[in-house]
Coordinates of N, CA and C in Angstrom, one line a residue:
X1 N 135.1 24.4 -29.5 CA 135.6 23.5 -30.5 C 137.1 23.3 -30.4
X2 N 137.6 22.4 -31.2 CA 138.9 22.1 -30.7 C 139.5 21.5 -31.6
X3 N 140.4 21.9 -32.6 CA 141.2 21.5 -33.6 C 142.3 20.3 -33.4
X4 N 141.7 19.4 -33.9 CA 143.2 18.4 -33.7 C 143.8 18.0 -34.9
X5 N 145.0 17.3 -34.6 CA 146.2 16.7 -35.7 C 145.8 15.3 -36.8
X6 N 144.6 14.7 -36.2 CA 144.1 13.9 -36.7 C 142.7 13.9 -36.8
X7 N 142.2 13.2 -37.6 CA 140.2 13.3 -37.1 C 140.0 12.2 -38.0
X8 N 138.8 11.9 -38.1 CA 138.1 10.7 -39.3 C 138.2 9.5 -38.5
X9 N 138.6 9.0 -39.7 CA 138.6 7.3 -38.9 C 139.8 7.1 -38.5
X10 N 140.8 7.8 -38.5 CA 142.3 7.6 -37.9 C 142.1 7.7 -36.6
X11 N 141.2 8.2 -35.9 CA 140.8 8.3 -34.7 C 141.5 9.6 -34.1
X12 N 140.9 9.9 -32.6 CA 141.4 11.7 -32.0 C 142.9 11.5 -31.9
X13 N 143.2 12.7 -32.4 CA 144.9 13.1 -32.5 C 144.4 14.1 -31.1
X14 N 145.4 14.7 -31.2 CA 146.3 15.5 -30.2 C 145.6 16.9 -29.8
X15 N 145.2 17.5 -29.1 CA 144.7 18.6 -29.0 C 145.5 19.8 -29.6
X16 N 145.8 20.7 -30.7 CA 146.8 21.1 -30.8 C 146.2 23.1 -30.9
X17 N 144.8 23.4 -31.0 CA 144.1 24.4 -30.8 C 142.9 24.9 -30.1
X18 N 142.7 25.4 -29.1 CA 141.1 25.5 -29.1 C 140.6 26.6 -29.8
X19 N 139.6 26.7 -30.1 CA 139.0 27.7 -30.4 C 137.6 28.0 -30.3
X20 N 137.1 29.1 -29.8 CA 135.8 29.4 -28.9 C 135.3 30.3 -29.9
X21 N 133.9 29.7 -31.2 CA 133.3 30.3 -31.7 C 132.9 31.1 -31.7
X22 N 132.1 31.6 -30.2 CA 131.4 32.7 -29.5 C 131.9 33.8 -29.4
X23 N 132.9 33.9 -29.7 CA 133.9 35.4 -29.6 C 133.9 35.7 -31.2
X24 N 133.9 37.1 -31.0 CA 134.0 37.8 -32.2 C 135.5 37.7 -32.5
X25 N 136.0 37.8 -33.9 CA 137.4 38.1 -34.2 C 137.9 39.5 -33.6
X26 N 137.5 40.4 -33.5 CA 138.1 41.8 -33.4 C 138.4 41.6 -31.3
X27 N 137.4 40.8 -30.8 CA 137.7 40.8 -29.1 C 139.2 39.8 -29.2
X28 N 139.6 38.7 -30.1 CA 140.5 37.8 -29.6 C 141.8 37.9 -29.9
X29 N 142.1 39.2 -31.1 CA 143.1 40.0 -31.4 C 143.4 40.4 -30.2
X30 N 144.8 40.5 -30.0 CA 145.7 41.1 -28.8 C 145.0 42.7 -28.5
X31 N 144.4 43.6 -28.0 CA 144.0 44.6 -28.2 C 145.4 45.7 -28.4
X32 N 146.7 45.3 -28.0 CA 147.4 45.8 -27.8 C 148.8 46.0 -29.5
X33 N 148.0 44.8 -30.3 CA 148.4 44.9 -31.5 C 148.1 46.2 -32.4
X34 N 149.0 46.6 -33.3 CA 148.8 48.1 -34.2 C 148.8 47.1 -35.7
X35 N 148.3 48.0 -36.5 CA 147.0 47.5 -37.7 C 148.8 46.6 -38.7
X36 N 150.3 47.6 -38.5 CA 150.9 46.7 -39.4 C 151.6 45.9 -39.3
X37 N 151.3 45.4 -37.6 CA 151.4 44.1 -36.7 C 150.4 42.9 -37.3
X38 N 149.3 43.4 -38.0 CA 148.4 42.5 -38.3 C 148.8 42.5 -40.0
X39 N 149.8 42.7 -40.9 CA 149.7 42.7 -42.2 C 150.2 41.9 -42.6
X40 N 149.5 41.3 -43.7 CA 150.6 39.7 -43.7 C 150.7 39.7 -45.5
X41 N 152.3 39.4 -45.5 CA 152.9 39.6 -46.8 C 152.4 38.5 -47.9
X42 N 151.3 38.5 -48.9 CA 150.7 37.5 -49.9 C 151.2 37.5 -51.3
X43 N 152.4 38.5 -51.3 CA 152.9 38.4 -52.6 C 153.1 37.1 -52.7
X44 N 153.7 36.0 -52.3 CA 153.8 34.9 -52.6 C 152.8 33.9 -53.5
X45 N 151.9 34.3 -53.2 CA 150.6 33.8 -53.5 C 150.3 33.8 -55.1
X46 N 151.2 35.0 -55.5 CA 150.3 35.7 -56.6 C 152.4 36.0 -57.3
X47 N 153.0 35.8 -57.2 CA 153.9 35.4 -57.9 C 154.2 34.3 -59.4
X48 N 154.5 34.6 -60.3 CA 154.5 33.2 -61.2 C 155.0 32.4 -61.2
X49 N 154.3 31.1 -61.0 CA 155.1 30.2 -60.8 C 156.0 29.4 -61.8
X50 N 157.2 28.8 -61.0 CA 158.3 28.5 -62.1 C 157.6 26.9 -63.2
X51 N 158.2 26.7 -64.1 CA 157.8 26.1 -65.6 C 157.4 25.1 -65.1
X52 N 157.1 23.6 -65.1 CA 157.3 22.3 -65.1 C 158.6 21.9 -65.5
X53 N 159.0 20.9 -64.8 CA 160.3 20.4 -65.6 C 160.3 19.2 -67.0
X54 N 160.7 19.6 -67.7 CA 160.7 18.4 -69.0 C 160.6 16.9 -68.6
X55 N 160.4 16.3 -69.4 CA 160.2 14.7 -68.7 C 162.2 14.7 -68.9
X56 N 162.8 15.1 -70.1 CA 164.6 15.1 -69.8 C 165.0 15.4 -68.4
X57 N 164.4 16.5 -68.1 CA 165.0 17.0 -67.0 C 164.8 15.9 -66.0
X58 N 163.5 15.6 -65.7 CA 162.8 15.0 -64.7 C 163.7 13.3 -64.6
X59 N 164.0 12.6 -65.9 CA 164.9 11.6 -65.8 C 166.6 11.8 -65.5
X60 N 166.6 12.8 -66.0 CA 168.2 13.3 -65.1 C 168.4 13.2 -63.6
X61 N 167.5 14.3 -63.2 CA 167.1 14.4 -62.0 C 167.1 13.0 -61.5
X62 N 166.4 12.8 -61.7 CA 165.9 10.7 -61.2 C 167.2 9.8 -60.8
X63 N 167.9 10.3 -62.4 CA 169.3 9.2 -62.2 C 170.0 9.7 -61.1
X64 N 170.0 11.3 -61.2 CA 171.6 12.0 -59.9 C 171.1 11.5 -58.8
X65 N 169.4 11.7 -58.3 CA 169.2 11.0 -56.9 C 169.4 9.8 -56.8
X66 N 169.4 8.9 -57.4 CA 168.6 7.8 -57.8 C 170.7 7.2 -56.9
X67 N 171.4 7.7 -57.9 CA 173.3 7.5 -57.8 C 173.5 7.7 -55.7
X68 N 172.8 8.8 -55.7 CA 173.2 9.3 -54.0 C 172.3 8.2 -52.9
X69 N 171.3 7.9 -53.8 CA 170.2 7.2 -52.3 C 170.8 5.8 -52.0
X70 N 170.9 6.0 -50.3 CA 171.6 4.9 -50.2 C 171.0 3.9 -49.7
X71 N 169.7 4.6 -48.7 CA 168.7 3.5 -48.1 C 167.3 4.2 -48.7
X72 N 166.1 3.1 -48.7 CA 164.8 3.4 -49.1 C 164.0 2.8 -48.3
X73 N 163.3 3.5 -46.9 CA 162.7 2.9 -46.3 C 161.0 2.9 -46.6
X74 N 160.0 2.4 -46.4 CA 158.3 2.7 -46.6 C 157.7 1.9 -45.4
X75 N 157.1 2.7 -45.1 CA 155.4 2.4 -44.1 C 154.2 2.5 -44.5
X76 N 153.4 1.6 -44.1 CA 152.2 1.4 -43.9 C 151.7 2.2 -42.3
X77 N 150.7 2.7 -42.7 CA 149.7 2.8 -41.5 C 148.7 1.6 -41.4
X78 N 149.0 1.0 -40.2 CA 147.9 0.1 -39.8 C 146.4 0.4 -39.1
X79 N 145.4 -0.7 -38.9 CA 144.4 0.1 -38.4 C 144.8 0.6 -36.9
X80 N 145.6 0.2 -36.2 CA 146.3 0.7 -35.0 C 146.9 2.0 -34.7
X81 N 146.7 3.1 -35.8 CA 147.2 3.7 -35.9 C 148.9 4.0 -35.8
X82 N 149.2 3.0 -36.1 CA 151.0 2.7 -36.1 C 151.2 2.4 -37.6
X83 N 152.6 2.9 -37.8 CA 153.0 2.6 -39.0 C 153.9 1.6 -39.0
X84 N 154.0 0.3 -40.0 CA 154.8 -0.9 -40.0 C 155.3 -0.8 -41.2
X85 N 156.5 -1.5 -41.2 CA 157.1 -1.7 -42.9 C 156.2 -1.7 -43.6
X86 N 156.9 -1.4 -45.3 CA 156.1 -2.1 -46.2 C 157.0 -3.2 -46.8
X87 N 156.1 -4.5 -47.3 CA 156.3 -5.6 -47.7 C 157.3 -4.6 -49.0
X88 N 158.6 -5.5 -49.6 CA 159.3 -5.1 -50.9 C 158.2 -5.0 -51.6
X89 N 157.7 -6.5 -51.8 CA 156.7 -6.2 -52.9 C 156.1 -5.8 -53.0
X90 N 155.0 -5.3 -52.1 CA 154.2 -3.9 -52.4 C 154.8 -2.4 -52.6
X91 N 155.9 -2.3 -52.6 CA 156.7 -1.0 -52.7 C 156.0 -0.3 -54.3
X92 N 155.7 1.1 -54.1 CA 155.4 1.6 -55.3 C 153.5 1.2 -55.8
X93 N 153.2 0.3 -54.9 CA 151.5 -0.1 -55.2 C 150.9 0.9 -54.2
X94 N 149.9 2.0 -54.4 CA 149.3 2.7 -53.6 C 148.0 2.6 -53.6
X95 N 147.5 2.3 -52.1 CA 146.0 2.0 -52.5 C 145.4 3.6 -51.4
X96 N 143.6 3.5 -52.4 CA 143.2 4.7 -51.5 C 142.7 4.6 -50.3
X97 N 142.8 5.1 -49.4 CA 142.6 5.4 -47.6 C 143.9 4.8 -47.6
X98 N 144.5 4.3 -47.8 CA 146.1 3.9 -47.0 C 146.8 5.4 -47.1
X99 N 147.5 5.6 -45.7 CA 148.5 6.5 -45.7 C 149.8 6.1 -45.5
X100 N 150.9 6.3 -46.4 CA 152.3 5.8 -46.3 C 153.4 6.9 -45.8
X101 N 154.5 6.7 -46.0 CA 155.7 7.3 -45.3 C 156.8 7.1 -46.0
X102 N 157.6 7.3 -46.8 CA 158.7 6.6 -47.6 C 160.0 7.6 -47.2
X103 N 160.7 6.9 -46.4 CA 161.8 7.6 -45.6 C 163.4 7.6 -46.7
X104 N 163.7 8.0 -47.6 CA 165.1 7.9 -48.4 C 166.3 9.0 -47.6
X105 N 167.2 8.1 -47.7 CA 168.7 8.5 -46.8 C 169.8 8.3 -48.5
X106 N 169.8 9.3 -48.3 CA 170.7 10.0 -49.6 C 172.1 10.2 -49.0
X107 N 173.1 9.7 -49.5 CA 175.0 10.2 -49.2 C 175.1 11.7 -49.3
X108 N 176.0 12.3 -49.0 CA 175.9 13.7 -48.5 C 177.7 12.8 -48.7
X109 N 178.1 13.9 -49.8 CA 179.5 14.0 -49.8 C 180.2 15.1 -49.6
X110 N 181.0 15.7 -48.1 CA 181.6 16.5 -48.2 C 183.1 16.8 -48.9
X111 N 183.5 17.9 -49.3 CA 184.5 18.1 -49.9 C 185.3 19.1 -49.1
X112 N 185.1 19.6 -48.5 CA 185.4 20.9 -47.3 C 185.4 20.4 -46.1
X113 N 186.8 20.3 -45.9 CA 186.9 19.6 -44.2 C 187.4 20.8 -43.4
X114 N 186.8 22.1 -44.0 CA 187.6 23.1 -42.3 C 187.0 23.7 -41.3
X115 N 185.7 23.0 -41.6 CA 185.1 23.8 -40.6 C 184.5 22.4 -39.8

């Protein structure tokens, strides 16, 4: 079998894994790996997560980006699997099976010229 970057009706993406069902997990481990080579850190997982932000906060926020964004780009995916502009006027209308892209270029003001 063989894992790709795309599947469905987007059609075959890219080969980007294979993987051979027929093998046991314990044969495809490096044999040469030690058990705390194999331990993988899940605290993350299980940490609390930080609050929601207030609808206040969330329209603050809005405005300061809102001040820096200088360009706002959007795509469509076509059935060609290419992405083309989006029309202005559809900006912000989302339909389901469409996949979009919304590219924003925000100002970056430095204040520190010494390096």
């Amino acid at each position: 079998a063989v894992v790709s970057t795309q599947s469905g009706h987007y059609g075959r993406g890219d080969d980007v894994l294979a993987v051979d069902y027929t093998r046991a997990a314990d044969k495809v481990i490096a044999p040469s790996a030690t058990k705390e080579e194999l331990k993988v850190d899940l605290t993350a997982l299980f940490t609390k997560r930080e609050p929601p932000f207030s609808p206040e906060e969330c329209q603050e926020y809005s405005e300061q980006w809102n001040e820096e964004l200088e360009k706002l780009n959007c795509f469509v995916m076509e059935g060609n699997n290419r992405y083309v502009p989006l029309p202005v006027e559809e900006q912000g209308h989302f339909y389901t099976e469409n996949c979009y892209i919304v590219l924003c270029t925000y100002l970056v003001f430095i204040t520190d010229f010494t390096d």
